[in-house]
């Protein structure tokens, strides 16, 4: 299978161990801004926009989690990075898990932030395909207005998320929903991951509840979980300090300190 990668838009801060922060759906790299000042003296932060989102090319042919992982590999090659810690938020976590499976030799550590290894249940898959149909017929407002209250209970954060989602293309949102519905069950390869693995979960997450993190962590060799009591689905915005501290622990573990 030929994977036709694109050049992702990217922003970098700091120096040291490369830490790639991959945003979730249907967002962009802006979500990580609250943790940038807290971590940029500790690592080389690499914030891409996934294809279709933010400032990256809106090329959606063959959109899949596997293809998005190939885009991240191409980004590492472009930046001359041999190994990186890959941290993915929600859908970004699905991409990070595909990366871990396809390119283990390029991985120094893995973090899932409000994410999971499970594939969609038949009901969840069906609901996604219905959402895709609704977005196509009603436009981006359907998801820009409906989704933020599920992501966080903080009204200011909801407002910021509404603005980010409003910039999305309908075709990209539909492609990403279908790709998530078709994604593989990553539990199958969790025991093969040889690098330190961190899972950050928000106790109030309505989309991916903490129980998923509990079952995930049992399947990895070197992993631990940080549950943030006040966070929902957006720990990096709702609780930047605790999120940055947890990621710093992973940087230490990946460097053997
Ligand atoms: C995300 O936040 O990336 C998505 O909501 C994840 C999902 O729907 O599974």
PDB file of N, CA, C and O and ligand atoms in Angstrom, residues 23-27 89-94 114 116 120 124 128 147 151 177 180 183 207-208 233-234, ligand 1:
ATOM      1  N   UNK A  23      -2.679  16.859  18.063  1.00  0.00           N
ATOM      2  CA  UNK A  23      -4.022  17.262  18.518  1.00  0.00           C
ATOM      3  C   UNK A  23      -5.096  16.243  18.129  1.00  0.00           C
ATOM      4  O   UNK A  23      -4.890  15.399  17.255  1.00  0.00           O
ATOM      5  N   UNK A  24      -6.256  16.373  18.766  1.00  0.00           N
ATOM      6  CA  UNK A  24      -7.399  15.502  18.470  1.00  0.00           C
ATOM      7  C   UNK A  24      -8.339  16.106  17.437  1.00  0.00           C
ATOM      8  O   UNK A  24      -8.035  17.109  16.780  1.00  0.00           O
ATOM      9  N   UNK A  25      -9.506  15.497  17.324  1.00  0.00           N
ATOM     10  CA  UNK A  25     -10.537  15.821  16.320  1.00  0.00           C
ATOM     11  C   UNK A  25     -11.571  16.758  16.922  1.00  0.00           C
ATOM     12  O   UNK A  25     -12.005  16.494  18.055  1.00  0.00           O
ATOM     13  N   UNK A  26     -12.056  17.713  16.200  1.00  0.00           N
ATOM     14  CA  UNK A  26     -11.658  18.291  14.916  1.00  0.00           C
ATOM     15  C   UNK A  26     -10.955  19.614  15.235  1.00  0.00           C
ATOM     16  O   UNK A  26     -11.524  20.688  15.031  1.00  0.00           O
ATOM     17  N   UNK A  27      -9.734  19.474  15.746  1.00  0.00           N
ATOM     18  CA  UNK A  27      -9.044  20.601  16.384  1.00  0.00           C
ATOM     19  C   UNK A  27      -7.765  20.917  15.617  1.00  0.00           C
ATOM     20  O   UNK A  27      -7.608  20.517  14.476  1.00  0.00           O
ATOM     21  N   UNK A  89      -3.450  13.420  21.530  1.00  0.00           N
ATOM     22  CA  UNK A  89      -4.712  13.704  22.226  1.00  0.00           C
ATOM     23  C   UNK A  89      -5.858  13.067  21.455  1.00  0.00           C
ATOM     24  O   UNK A  89      -6.052  13.380  20.272  1.00  0.00           O
ATOM     25  N   UNK A  90      -6.608  12.191  22.092  1.00  0.00           N
ATOM     26  CA  UNK A  90      -7.819  11.620  21.534  1.00  0.00           C
ATOM     27  C   UNK A  90      -7.571  11.035  20.142  1.00  0.00           C
ATOM     28  O   UNK A  90      -6.822  10.079  20.024  1.00  0.00           O
ATOM     29  N   UNK A  91      -8.107  11.610  19.059  1.00  0.00           N
ATOM     30  CA  UNK A  91      -7.803  11.054  17.734  1.00  0.00           C
ATOM     31  C   UNK A  91      -6.298  11.070  17.481  1.00  0.00           C
ATOM     32  O   UNK A  91      -5.759  10.164  16.827  1.00  0.00           O
ATOM     33  N   UNK A  92      -5.609  12.070  18.022  1.00  0.00           N
ATOM     34  CA  UNK A  92      -4.145  12.112  17.903  1.00  0.00           C
ATOM     35  C   UNK A  92      -3.506  10.901  18.578  1.00  0.00           C
ATOM     36  O   UNK A  92      -2.440  10.435  18.172  1.00  0.00           O
ATOM     37  N   UNK A  93      -4.176  10.384  19.621  1.00  0.00           N
ATOM     38  CA  UNK A  93      -3.707   9.162  20.287  1.00  0.00           C
ATOM     39  C   UNK A  93      -3.866   7.949  19.374  1.00  0.00           C
ATOM     40  O   UNK A  93      -3.027   7.040  19.374  1.00  0.00           O
ATOM     41  N   UNK A  94      -4.955   7.922  18.589  1.00  0.00           N
ATOM     42  CA  UNK A  94      -5.135   6.802  17.644  1.00  0.00           C
ATOM     43  C   UNK A  94      -3.992   6.824  16.619  1.00  0.00           C
ATOM     44  O   UNK A  94      -3.487   5.787  16.219  1.00  0.00           O
ATOM     45  N   UNK A 114      -6.301  11.622  27.050  1.00  0.00           N
ATOM     46  CA  UNK A 114      -7.737  11.467  26.805  1.00  0.00           C
ATOM     47  C   UNK A 114      -7.985  10.649  25.547  1.00  0.00           C
ATOM     48  O   UNK A 114      -8.725  11.059  24.648  1.00  0.00           O
ATOM     49  N   UNK A 116      -7.560   6.275  23.774  1.00  0.00           N
ATOM     50  CA  UNK A 116      -7.826   4.866  24.077  1.00  0.00           C
ATOM     51  C   UNK A 116      -7.251   3.995  22.968  1.00  0.00           C
ATOM     52  O   UNK A 116      -6.955   4.490  21.870  1.00  0.00           O
ATOM     53  N   UNK A 120     -13.919   1.400  17.572  1.00  0.00           N
ATOM     54  CA  UNK A 120     -15.318   1.768  17.841  1.00  0.00           C
ATOM     55  C   UNK A 120     -16.183   0.525  18.033  1.00  0.00           C
ATOM     56  O   UNK A 120     -16.036  -0.461  17.296  1.00  0.00           O
ATOM     57  N   UNK A 124     -21.069   2.968  18.352  1.00  0.00           N
ATOM     58  CA  UNK A 124     -20.274   4.203  18.232  1.00  0.00           C
ATOM     59  C   UNK A 124     -19.975   4.478  16.751  1.00  0.00           C
ATOM     60  O   UNK A 124     -20.024   5.609  16.289  1.00  0.00           O
ATOM     61  N   UNK A 128     -21.085   7.734  14.592  1.00  0.00           N
ATOM     62  CA  UNK A 128     -20.131   8.569  13.851  1.00  0.00           C
ATOM     63  C   UNK A 128     -20.584   8.783  12.413  1.00  0.00           C
ATOM     64  O   UNK A 128     -20.460   9.877  11.867  1.00  0.00           O
ATOM     65  N   UNK A 147     -20.352  20.199  19.762  1.00  0.00           N
ATOM     66  CA  UNK A 147     -19.312  19.368  20.384  1.00  0.00           C
ATOM     67  C   UNK A 147     -18.617  19.976  21.613  1.00  0.00           C
ATOM     68  O   UNK A 147     -18.305  19.248  22.564  1.00  0.00           O
ATOM     69  N   UNK A 151     -16.660  18.389  25.323  1.00  0.00           N
ATOM     70  CA  UNK A 151     -15.209  18.331  25.481  1.00  0.00           C
ATOM     71  C   UNK A 151     -14.752  18.888  26.826  1.00  0.00           C
ATOM     72  O   UNK A 151     -13.758  18.436  27.392  1.00  0.00           O
ATOM     73  N   UNK A 177     -14.079  11.473  10.503  1.00  0.00           N
ATOM     74  CA  UNK A 177     -15.075  10.645  11.203  1.00  0.00           C
ATOM     75  C   UNK A 177     -15.085   9.229  10.626  1.00  0.00           C
ATOM     76  O   UNK A 177     -15.102   8.237  11.361  1.00  0.00           O
ATOM     77  N   UNK A 180     -11.945   7.384  11.723  1.00  0.00           N
ATOM     78  CA  UNK A 180     -12.006   6.913  13.119  1.00  0.00           C
ATOM     79  C   UNK A 180     -12.927   5.697  13.217  1.00  0.00           C
ATOM     80  O   UNK A 180     -12.634   4.743  13.953  1.00  0.00           O
ATOM     81  N   UNK A 183     -11.030   2.608  12.269  1.00  0.00           N
ATOM     82  CA  UNK A 183      -9.695   2.360  12.836  1.00  0.00           C
ATOM     83  C   UNK A 183      -9.609   0.975  13.487  1.00  0.00           C
ATOM     84  O   UNK A 183     -10.625   0.410  13.899  1.00  0.00           O
ATOM     85  N   UNK A 207     -16.324  11.732  26.804  1.00  0.00           N
ATOM     86  CA  UNK A 207     -16.164  11.010  25.535  1.00  0.00           C
ATOM     87  C   UNK A 207     -15.373   9.712  25.702  1.00  0.00           C
ATOM     88  O   UNK A 207     -15.728   8.684  25.132  1.00  0.00           O
ATOM     89  N   UNK A 208     -14.264   9.800  26.448  1.00  0.00           N
ATOM     90  CA  UNK A 208     -13.422   8.615  26.665  1.00  0.00           C
ATOM     91  C   UNK A 208     -13.177   8.513  28.172  1.00  0.00           C
ATOM     92  O   UNK A 208     -12.250   9.116  28.707  1.00  0.00           O
ATOM     93  N   UNK A 233     -12.282  16.232  28.714  1.00  0.00           N
ATOM     94  CA  UNK A 233     -11.603  15.650  27.540  1.00  0.00           C
ATOM     95  C   UNK A 233     -10.405  16.489  27.091  1.00  0.00           C
ATOM     96  O   UNK A 233      -9.696  16.098  26.180  1.00  0.00           O
ATOM     97  N   UNK A 234     -10.174  17.667  27.736  1.00  0.00           N
ATOM     98  CA  UNK A 234      -9.117  18.573  27.262  1.00  0.00           C
ATOM     99  C   UNK A 234      -8.107  18.892  28.364  1.00  0.00           C
ATOM    100  O   UNK A 234      -7.915  20.060  28.734  1.00  0.00           O
TER     101      UNK A 234
HETATM  102  C1  LIG B   1     -11.263  13.443  19.599  1.00  0.00           C
HETATM  103  O1  LIG B   1     -11.401  14.212  20.559  1.00  0.00           O
HETATM  104  O2  LIG B   1     -10.221  13.380  18.921  1.00  0.00           O
HETATM  105  C2  LIG B   1     -12.428  12.557  19.221  1.00  0.00           C
HETATM  106  O3  LIG B   1     -13.559  12.981  19.860  1.00  0.00           O
HETATM  107  C3  LIG B   1     -12.129  11.135  19.509  1.00  0.00           C
HETATM  108  C4  LIG B   1     -13.266  10.222  19.229  1.00  0.00           C
HETATM  109  O4  LIG B   1     -14.356  10.692  18.869  1.00  0.00           O
HETATM  110  O5  LIG B   1     -13.085   9.004  19.352  1.00  0.00           O
END
